[in-house]
Tab-separated table of C-alpha atoms in Angstrom:
chain	number	residue	atom	x	y	z
F	465	MET	CA	0.058	-0.403	-0.002
F	466	THR	CA	1.144	3.552	-0.687
F	467	ALA	CA	1.939	6.701	1.374
F	468	SER	CA	-0.732	8.309	-0.689
F	469	TRP	CA	-3.355	5.746	0.444
F	470	VAL	CA	-2.036	5.177	3.724
F	471	SER	CA	-3.108	8.703	4.620
F	472	ALA	CA	-6.545	8.976	2.195
F	473	VAL	CA	-8.090	6.018	4.397
F	474	VAL	CA	-9.401	6.431	7.889
F	475	VAL	CA	-9.176	3.193	10.636
F	476	ASN	CA	-11.903	2.588	12.650
F	477	SER	CA	-10.209	0.920	15.466
F	478	HIS	CA	-12.045	1.403	18.292
F	479	GLY	CA	-14.875	-1.467	19.787
F	480	SER	CA	-17.744	-1.650	22.519
F	481	VAL	CA	-19.074	-4.608	24.223
F	482	VAL	CA	-22.235	-2.925	25.045
F	483	GLY	CA	-22.528	-1.549	21.550
F	484	ILE	CA	-22.863	-5.467	20.179
F	485	VAL	CA	-25.001	-6.815	23.615
F	486	LEU	CA	-27.292	-3.897	21.997
F	487	GLY	CA	-27.386	-4.898	18.128
F	488	LEU	CA	-27.080	-8.326	18.874
F	489	ALA	CA	-30.740	-8.349	21.521
F	490	ILE	CA	-32.317	-5.598	18.658
F	491	ILE	CA	-31.522	-7.989	15.730
F	492	TRP	CA	-32.982	-10.950	18.266
F	493	VAL	CA	-36.258	-9.087	18.899
F	494	VAL	CA	-36.956	-8.241	15.034
F	495	LEU	CA	-36.184	-11.657	13.872
F	496	LEU	CA	-38.395	-13.289	16.030
F	497	ASP	CA	-41.124	-10.601	15.840
F	498	ALA	CA	-40.762	-10.552	11.838
F	499	PHE	CA	-40.970	-14.694	12.141
F	500	GLU	CA	-43.704	-14.840	14.639
F	501	THR	CA	-46.047	-12.319	12.363
F	502	VAL	CA	-44.823	-13.986	8.850
F	503	VAL	CA	-43.941	-17.728	9.365
F	504	LEU	CA	-45.511	-18.928	12.186
F	505	PRO	CA	-49.400	-19.692	11.723
F	506	ARG	CA	-50.784	-19.265	15.547
F	507	ARG	CA	-51.076	-16.319	17.936
F	508	VAL	CA	-48.276	-15.416	20.369
F	509	ARG	CA	-48.797	-15.191	23.816
F	510	ARG	CA	-46.179	-12.827	25.156
F	511	HIS	CA	-46.487	-9.548	27.315
F	512	PHE	CA	-44.368	-7.468	25.124
F	513	LYS	CA	-44.814	-7.840	21.263
F	514	LEU	CA	-43.949	-5.865	18.565
F	515	THR	CA	-45.838	-6.175	15.761
F	516	ALA	CA	-48.948	-5.546	18.798
F	517	TRP	CA	-46.722	-2.323	20.222
F	518	PHE	CA	-46.109	-1.263	16.591
F	519	TYR	CA	-50.338	-0.920	15.752
F	520	ARG	CA	-51.059	0.443	19.343
F	521	GLN	CA	-49.141	3.476	19.025
F	522	THR	CA	-50.096	3.721	15.126
F	523	TRP	CA	-53.890	2.942	15.108
F	524	ILE	CA	-54.288	4.785	18.954
F	525	PRO	CA	-53.651	8.029	17.008
F	526	TRP	CA	-55.137	7.032	13.145
F	527	ARG	CA	-58.601	6.638	14.831
F	528	ASN	CA	-58.280	9.871	16.835
F	529	LEU	CA	-57.614	11.624	14.007
F	530	ALA	CA	-60.293	10.175	11.821
F	531	ARG	CA	-62.930	11.115	14.593
F	532	HIS	CA	-62.646	14.739	13.723
F	533	ILE	CA	-64.317	14.187	10.351
F	534	LYS	CA	-67.417	14.541	10.608
F	535	THR	CA	-68.475	13.059	7.276
F	536	ALA	CA	-69.368	9.304	7.451
F	537	SER	CA	-68.278	7.924	4.127
F	538	ARG	CA	-64.683	9.802	4.324
F	539	GLN	CA	-64.221	8.722	7.878
F	540	GLN	CA	-64.072	5.218	6.827
F	541	ASN	CA	-61.984	6.154	3.973
F	542	PHE	CA	-59.746	7.693	5.989
F	543	LEU	CA	-59.967	4.598	8.105
F	544	GLY	CA	-59.653	2.813	5.081
F	545	TYR	CA	-56.210	3.586	4.396
F	546	PHE	CA	-54.292	2.062	7.787
F	547	GLY	CA	-54.696	-1.588	6.809
F	548	PRO	CA	-52.713	-0.949	3.921
F	549	LEU	CA	-50.119	1.600	4.862
F	550	SER	CA	-49.363	-0.040	8.150
F	551	LEU	CA	-48.125	-3.395	6.380
F	552	ILE	CA	-46.042	-1.224	4.518
F	553	LEU	CA	-44.918	0.520	7.560
F	554	LEU	CA	-44.411	-2.187	9.638
F	555	LEU	CA	-41.998	-3.801	7.101
F	556	GLY	CA	-40.383	-0.631	6.957
F	557	PHE	CA	-40.047	-0.600	10.704
F	558	TRP	CA	-38.757	-4.307	10.831
F	559	ALA	CA	-36.143	-2.834	8.112
F	560	ALA	CA	-35.410	-0.013	10.489
F	561	GLY	CA	-34.704	-2.214	13.477
F	562	LEU	CA	-32.452	-3.911	11.774
F	563	ILE	CA	-30.302	-1.895	9.890
F	564	PHE	CA	-30.305	-0.195	13.493
F	565	GLY	CA	-28.712	-3.193	15.010
F	566	PHE	CA	-26.294	-4.182	12.310
F	567	GLY	CA	-25.349	-1.441	12.751
F	568	LEU	CA	-25.160	-1.719	16.939
F	569	VAL	CA	-22.588	-4.791	15.859
F	570	GLN	CA	-20.352	-3.374	13.600
F	571	TYR	CA	-19.720	0.021	15.542
F	572	GLY	CA	-18.515	-2.376	18.579
F	573	ILE	CA	-16.654	-4.839	16.687
F	574	GLY	CA	-14.741	-2.217	15.089
F	575	GLY	CA	-12.522	-3.217	11.984
F	576	HIS	CA	-13.654	-0.500	9.484
F	577	GLU	CA	-11.697	1.677	6.650
F	578	GLN	CA	-13.636	5.396	5.131
F	579	LEU	CA	-11.331	5.900	1.550
F	580	ASN	CA	-11.042	9.776	2.614
F	581	LYS	CA	-10.252	11.529	5.104
F	582	GLU	CA	-13.610	13.089	7.029
F	583	PRO	CA	-13.298	10.367	10.650
F	584	LEU	CA	-15.905	7.807	10.833
F	585	THR	CA	-18.730	8.446	12.998
F	586	PHE	CA	-21.719	6.209	14.777
F	587	GLY	CA	-24.275	7.676	12.124
F	588	LYS	CA	-22.093	6.607	8.875
F	589	ILE	CA	-21.084	3.055	10.379
F	590	ILE	CA	-25.097	3.624	10.309
F	591	TYR	CA	-24.967	4.311	6.622
F	592	HIS	CA	-22.774	1.416	5.934
F	593	SER	CA	-25.253	-1.029	7.660
F	594	GLY	CA	-28.319	0.003	5.366
F	595	GLU	CA	-25.987	-0.046	1.811
F	596	THR	CA	-24.900	-3.385	3.120
F	597	PHE	CA	-28.732	-4.978	4.012
F	598	PHE	CA	-29.923	-3.320	0.582
F	599	THR	CA	-27.238	-4.482	-1.308
F	600	LEU	CA	-25.841	-0.942	-2.524
F	601	GLY	CA	-22.073	-1.626	-2.180
F	602	TYR	CA	-21.100	1.530	-2.991
F	603	GLY	CA	-17.694	1.235	-1.380
F	604	ASP	CA	-17.052	4.431	0.646
F	605	ILE	CA	-16.474	2.409	3.671
F	606	VAL	CA	-14.882	-1.200	3.704
F	607	PRO	CA	-14.536	-3.345	6.528
F	608	THR	CA	-11.318	-4.963	7.179
F	609	SER	CA	-11.369	-7.187	9.805
F	610	GLY	CA	-12.287	-10.460	9.580
F	611	ALA	CA	-15.136	-10.149	11.926
F	612	ALA	CA	-16.911	-6.742	10.427
F	613	ARG	CA	-16.935	-8.477	6.555
F	614	ALA	CA	-18.801	-11.752	8.531
F	615	LEU	CA	-20.836	-9.139	9.913
F	616	SER	CA	-21.359	-7.943	5.972
F	617	VAL	CA	-21.921	-10.807	4.869
F	618	PHE	CA	-24.842	-12.179	6.769
F	619	GLU	CA	-26.519	-8.876	6.981
F	620	ALA	CA	-26.834	-8.903	3.365
F	621	GLY	CA	-28.064	-12.085	3.028
F	622	MET	CA	-30.767	-10.739	5.377
F	623	GLY	CA	-31.676	-8.247	3.597
F	624	PHE	CA	-32.289	-10.676	0.535
F	625	ALA	CA	-34.029	-12.363	3.040
F	626	PHE	CA	-36.147	-9.063	3.965
F	627	LEU	CA	-37.030	-8.404	0.539
F	628	GLY	CA	-38.446	-12.389	-0.506
F	629	VAL	CA	-40.366	-11.758	2.757
F	630	VAL	CA	-41.800	-8.185	1.166
F	631	ILE	CA	-42.023	-10.434	-2.290
F	632	GLY	CA	-44.314	-13.628	-0.479
F	633	TYR	CA	-46.319	-11.862	2.227
F	634	ILE	CA	-48.260	-8.813	0.914
F	635	PRO	CA	-49.894	-11.614	-1.856
F	636	VAL	CA	-50.933	-13.349	0.769
F	637	VAL	CA	-51.992	-10.936	3.054
F	638	TYR	CA	-54.386	-10.056	0.422
F	639	ALA	CA	-55.519	-13.743	-1.076
F	640	SER	CA	-57.089	-14.355	2.255
F	641	PHE	CA	-58.896	-10.418	2.397
F	642	SER	CA	-59.638	-11.687	-1.237
F	643	ARG	CA	-61.488	-15.220	0.404
F	644	ARG	CA	-62.814	-12.929	2.977
F	645	GLU	CA	-64.337	-9.696	0.738
F	646	ILE	CA	-66.276	-12.636	-1.516
F	647	GLN	CA	-68.837	-14.029	1.192
F	648	ILE	CA	-69.603	-10.514	2.496
F	649	SER	CA	-70.363	-9.151	-1.100
F	650	MET	CA	-72.465	-12.438	-1.599
F	651	LEU	CA	-74.471	-11.309	1.966
F	652	ASP	CA	-76.129	-8.270	0.257
F	653	ALA	CA	-78.231	-10.206	-1.638
F	654	ARG	CA	-79.060	-12.205	0.976
F	655	ALA	CA	-79.925	-10.087	3.976
F	656	GLY	CA	-79.007	-6.093	3.019
F	657	SER	CA	-76.113	-4.315	3.375
F	658	PRO	CA	-75.517	-3.091	6.183
F	659	PRO	CA	-77.056	-6.945	6.925
F	660	SER	CA	-79.152	-7.771	9.494
F	661	ALA	CA	-80.835	-11.755	10.999
F	662	ALA	CA	-84.388	-10.400	10.217
F	663	GLU	CA	-83.605	-9.317	6.766
F	664	LEU	CA	-81.708	-12.556	5.982
F	665	LEU	CA	-84.258	-15.166	7.620
F	666	VAL	CA	-87.094	-13.121	5.853
F	667	ARG	CA	-85.731	-13.316	2.476
F	668	LEU	CA	-85.341	-17.373	3.098
F	669	THR	CA	-88.368	-18.069	3.193
F	670	GLY	CA	-91.134	-18.444	0.928
F	671	ARG	CA	-93.348	-16.365	-1.133
F	672	SER	CA	-96.271	-18.881	-1.599
F	673	GLU	CA	-98.878	-20.185	0.160
F	674	ASP	CA	-96.876	-22.616	2.336
F	675	PRO	CA	-94.110	-20.071	3.972
F	676	GLY	CA	-91.689	-21.075	6.259
F	677	VAL	CA	-87.982	-21.586	5.431
F	678	ASP	CA	-86.733	-24.502	3.001
F	679	GLN	CA	-84.347	-26.921	6.075
F	680	THR	CA	-82.426	-27.649	3.603
F	681	VAL	CA	-81.201	-23.779	2.128
F	682	LEU	CA	-80.858	-23.238	5.228
F	683	ASP	CA	-78.597	-25.459	6.062
F	684	GLU	CA	-76.390	-24.690	2.619
F	685	VAL	CA	-76.186	-21.312	3.932
F	686	LEU	CA	-75.134	-21.282	7.946
F	687	ARG	CA	-72.727	-24.361	6.396
F	688	ASP	CA	-71.062	-22.120	4.281
F	689	TRP	CA	-70.996	-19.503	6.983
F	690	GLU	CA	-69.365	-22.081	9.377
F	691	ARG	CA	-66.454	-22.239	6.759
F	692	TRP	CA	-65.932	-18.557	6.352
F	693	ALA	CA	-65.722	-17.847	10.332
F	694	GLY	CA	-63.707	-21.176	10.531
F	695	GLU	CA	-61.979	-19.160	7.854
F	696	LEU	CA	-62.150	-15.648	8.983
F	697	LEU	CA	-60.564	-16.942	12.345
F	698	GLU	CA	-56.978	-18.697	11.089
F	699	SER	CA	-56.151	-15.704	8.546
F	700	HIS	CA	-57.022	-12.846	11.362
F	701	ILE	CA	-54.651	-14.881	13.364
F	702	SER	CA	-51.928	-15.732	11.491
F	703	TYR	CA	-52.427	-12.167	9.820
F	704	PRO	CA	-53.898	-9.861	12.440
F	705	VAL	CA	-53.621	-7.070	10.182
F	706	LEU	CA	-55.981	-8.007	8.306
F	707	SER	CA	-58.651	-7.100	11.020
F	708	PHE	CA	-57.781	-3.189	9.377
F	709	PHE	CA	-58.395	-3.992	5.841
F	710	ARG	CA	-62.437	-2.426	6.009
F	711	SER	CA	-64.887	-3.993	2.707
F	712	GLN	CA	-64.793	-2.311	-0.542
F	713	HIS	CA	-68.637	-0.902	0.735
F	714	SER	CA	-68.436	1.383	4.030
F	715	ASN	CA	-71.569	-0.436	4.772
F	716	GLN	CA	-70.658	-3.522	5.089
F	717	SER	CA	-67.826	-5.443	7.625
F	718	TRP	CA	-65.836	-8.874	8.611
F	719	LEU	CA	-67.055	-7.695	11.321
F	720	GLY	CA	-70.896	-6.872	10.633
F	721	ALA	CA	-70.999	-10.237	8.822
F	722	LEU	CA	-70.025	-12.572	10.984
F	723	THR	CA	-72.269	-10.402	13.963
F	724	THR	CA	-75.735	-11.545	11.544
F	725	MET	CA	-74.378	-14.189	11.353
F	726	LEU	CA	-74.624	-14.992	15.517
F	727	ASP	CA	-77.865	-13.066	16.136
F	728	VAL	CA	-79.587	-15.859	13.248
F	729	THR	CA	-77.998	-17.948	14.547
F	730	SER	CA	-79.586	-16.950	17.694
F	731	LEU	CA	-82.839	-16.830	16.714
F	732	VAL	CA	-82.547	-20.237	15.322
F	733	LEU	CA	-81.249	-22.064	18.360
F	734	THR	CA	-83.541	-20.051	20.653
F	735	GLY	CA	-86.530	-21.392	18.472
F	736	ILE	CA	-87.905	-20.916	15.425
F	737	GLU	CA	-91.366	-23.345	14.633
F	738	GLY	CA	-90.267	-26.065	12.002
F	739	VAL	CA	-87.085	-25.358	12.123
F	740	HIS	CA	-83.920	-27.045	12.847
F	741	PRO	CA	-81.114	-26.216	15.341
F	742	GLY	CA	-78.385	-28.586	14.404
F	743	GLN	CA	-76.530	-26.799	11.835
F	744	ALA	CA	-77.240	-23.807	12.969
F	745	LYS	CA	-75.326	-24.513	16.471
F	746	LEU	CA	-72.376	-25.957	15.014
F	747	THR	CA	-72.920	-22.163	12.859
F	748	PHE	CA	-72.858	-20.502	16.586
F	749	ALA	CA	-70.093	-22.048	17.618
F	750	MET	CA	-67.345	-21.743	14.916
F	751	ALA	CA	-68.944	-17.795	14.696
F	752	ARG	CA	-68.724	-17.433	18.791
F	753	HIS	CA	-64.885	-18.659	18.917
F	754	ALA	CA	-63.423	-16.232	16.558
F	755	ALA	CA	-65.801	-13.562	17.913
F	756	VAL	CA	-64.417	-14.187	20.942
F	757	ASP	CA	-60.424	-15.078	19.975
F	758	LEU	CA	-60.242	-12.021	17.202
F	759	ALA	CA	-61.398	-9.529	19.685
F	760	GLN	CA	-58.422	-10.583	21.903
F	761	VAL	CA	-55.791	-10.247	18.783
F	762	VAL	CA	-57.374	-6.607	17.753
F	763	ASN	CA	-56.540	-5.975	21.718
F	764	ALA	CA	-60.708	-5.019	22.878
F	765	ARG	CA	-61.380	-4.585	26.126
F	766	TYR	CA	-64.241	-5.691	28.073
F	767	ASP	CA	-66.950	-2.457	28.165
F	768	PRO	CA	-69.728	-2.753	30.433
F	769	GLY	CA	-71.420	0.219	29.202
F	770	ALA	CA	-72.215	-1.588	25.788
F	771	PRO	CA	-75.338	-0.422	24.828
F	772	GLU	CA	-78.397	-2.225	24.383
F	773	ARG	CA	-78.595	-4.313	21.020
F	774	LEU	CA	-82.104	-5.348	21.244
F	775	SER	CA	-84.555	-4.193	23.380
F	776	GLU	CA	-88.340	-5.486	24.504
F	777	PRO	CA	-89.769	-3.017	22.169
F	778	ASP	CA	-87.658	-4.332	19.485
F	779	LEU	CA	-87.697	-8.047	20.220
F	780	ALA	CA	-91.641	-7.345	20.173
F	781	ALA	CA	-91.125	-5.948	16.293
F	782	LEU	CA	-88.882	-8.631	15.462
F	783	ARG	CA	-90.960	-11.382	16.668
F	784	GLU	CA	-93.598	-9.809	14.308
F	785	MET	CA	-91.768	-9.323	11.271
F	786	LEU	CA	-90.352	-12.862	11.688
F	787	ALA	CA	-94.350	-14.016	12.226
F	788	SER	CA	-95.112	-11.921	9.102
F	789	SER	CA	-93.196	-14.132	6.925
F	790	GLY	CA	-94.493	-17.880	8.858
F	791	LEU	CA	-91.606	-17.386	11.357
F	792	ARG	CA	-92.985	-18.161	14.946
F	793	LEU	CA	-90.297	-17.613	16.994
F	794	ARG	CA	-90.251	-18.866	21.324
F	795	SER	CA	-91.909	-16.301	22.913
F	796	ASP	CA	-92.106	-17.651	26.380
F	797	GLU	CA	-90.161	-17.863	29.366
F	798	TYR	CA	-87.463	-19.859	28.335
F	799	GLY	CA	-87.229	-18.578	25.084
F	800	ARG	CA	-86.516	-15.171	26.849
F	801	ASP	CA	-84.262	-17.123	28.575
F	802	LYS	CA	-82.154	-18.635	25.912
F	803	LEU	CA	-82.200	-15.711	23.415
F	804	ALA	CA	-80.675	-13.607	26.233
F	805	LYS	CA	-77.866	-16.313	27.639
F	806	LEU	CA	-77.113	-16.816	23.731
F	807	ARG	CA	-76.619	-13.372	22.811
F	808	SER	CA	-74.242	-12.694	25.985
F	809	MET	CA	-71.906	-15.104	24.875
F	810	TYR	CA	-70.590	-12.747	21.540
F	811	GLU	CA	-71.990	-9.526	21.871
F	812	PRO	CA	-69.602	-7.884	24.506
F	813	TYR	CA	-67.306	-9.066	22.200
F	814	VAL	CA	-68.453	-7.668	18.835
F	815	HIS	CA	-69.173	-4.995	20.743
F	816	SER	CA	-65.381	-3.755	22.310
F	817	THR	CA	-64.041	-5.160	19.349
F	818	ALA	CA	-66.506	-2.283	16.738
F	819	LYS	CA	-65.482	-0.105	19.438
F	820	ASN	CA	-61.503	-0.495	19.057
F	821	LEU	CA	-62.330	-0.683	14.815
F	822	MET	CA	-64.652	1.754	14.858
F	823	LEU	CA	-66.986	-0.662	12.947
F	824	THR	CA	-70.587	0.096	13.546
F	825	LEU	CA	-72.207	-3.080	14.107
F	826	PRO	CA	-75.759	-4.009	12.177
F	827	PRO	CA	-78.975	-3.967	13.737
F	828	TRP	CA	-81.653	-7.248	14.213
F	829	ARG	CA	-83.460	-5.721	12.149
F	830	PHE	CA	-84.185	-2.720	9.734
F	831	ALA	CA	-87.342	-0.244	10.774
F	832	GLN	CA	-87.724	0.686	7.456
F	833	LYS	CA	-86.780	-1.080	4.494
F	834	THR	CA	-83.303	0.198	3.003
F	835	ARG	CA	-81.783	-0.848	-0.697
F	836	ASP	CA	-78.819	-3.566	-1.681
F	837	ASN	CA	-76.034	-2.467	-2.453
F	838	TRP	CA	-76.454	-4.707	-5.733
F	839	GLN	CA	-80.136	-2.349	-6.226
F	840	ALA	CA	-77.831	0.788	-6.188
F	841	GLY	CA	-75.822	2.784	-8.567
F	842	PRO	CA	-73.712	6.161	-9.427
F	843	TRP	CA	-75.437	6.946	-12.330
F	844	ASP	CA	-79.419	5.903	-10.919
F	845	ARG	CA	-80.882	9.341	-10.240
F	846	MET	CA	-79.702	10.624	-13.313
F	847	ILE	CA	-81.383	7.703	-15.599
F	848	GLN	CA	-84.148	8.261	-13.080
F	849	ALA	CA	-84.179	11.776	-14.092
F	850	ARG	CA	-83.715	11.850	-17.811
F	851	GLY	CA	-86.885	9.550	-17.868
F	852	LEU	CA	-88.347	11.711	-15.574
F	853	ALA	CA	-87.926	14.794	-18.152
F	854	VAL	CA	-89.678	12.200	-20.949
F	855	LEU	CA	-92.351	12.776	-19.179
F	856	GLY	CA	-92.347	16.305	-18.656
F	857	GLN	CA	-91.447	15.960	-14.866
F	858	LYS	CA	-88.911	16.606	-12.645
F	859	SER	CA	-86.227	14.523	-10.753
F	860	ALA	CA	-86.948	15.052	-7.100
F	861	THR	CA	-83.068	14.538	-5.843
F	862	PRO	CA	-80.184	15.696	-7.080
F	863	PRO	CA	-78.256	14.013	-9.408
F	864	GLY	CA	-75.152	12.015	-8.175
F	865	GLU	CA	-74.535	9.324	-6.027
F	866	ASP	CA	-71.605	7.463	-4.164
F	867	HIS	CA	-72.453	3.884	-4.448
F	868	PHE	CA	-69.323	3.490	-1.814
């Protein structure tokens, strides 16, 4: 090596055991958290989990900002950004943690040379860690010791592995989201949007001289939703970020669909004349399991002041609505106690989850008829106005409508 070359290099010969230990601890925590979140297909029960901490620190401020938005549709749109954005931020959070951890270890090990006369600071070691992690390889800072070189090779490999995680993780999350939303979209024609238990049962009844629910059709519907609840539980435990992904329409949600199925099966289990509760019992069990576990996933807390979803007048109106379609809900003391007991098994959980995620729970029934999503469209009012104009009349409503 020539004298001019020697004078151009600044040698980093420092060493720090504290830096090494702290850096290794950070790397271990980040890698363990990434493994548990991406690879491990089960919920981890531990006092502190990095991803859970990340979502608490980001969701609560985001939710507080959303509360200042007065328009419901704009508020839902704002909340809808959080799920996808948090997924990207989480990956960036992991990457930053690994870069900082490797930077601490590199700083503690020492043995780096910089090809200019500037001093080699801790900030430049972090920069070197970042360019190594993302395999940029500018070469302005070079590891000279064996340990520093080995660590650089390991960090570069970790960077490639991280890129593989990003490429593989995001499509899996969106595939699970897509499977969830298909069944929710199909619920629109069966139970309305937002859905309600009374509407689902009424729409399943016959419209002929002999009204009533076809047991085969009801069991098939409930069986499909039992499977959906099982997939919901599996996907949202494996990928908790899905809990923050909102449905395409603001009047639909995974929690609303789950609650509707719990309401429907509760009515069937309470007792509807001529309806066998066998499949309803299985669907209720699976849906209730999902409601309880996912309340823990989103860190929901029990709310003793939860509002009453089904008052006595509402229950009487619900019975009357079902009876008009040939469905006679059991109304004696046993039936009232049975329904109250079933509701107490899931309503506190879905209420707390809805409160945490700022979602609206569906009612048991609608006092007035509402249009389904498939019946609405952004051009409907303009088409109506054009038709009325042909007849020489004026439209009563202004054109334009937000279908979503």
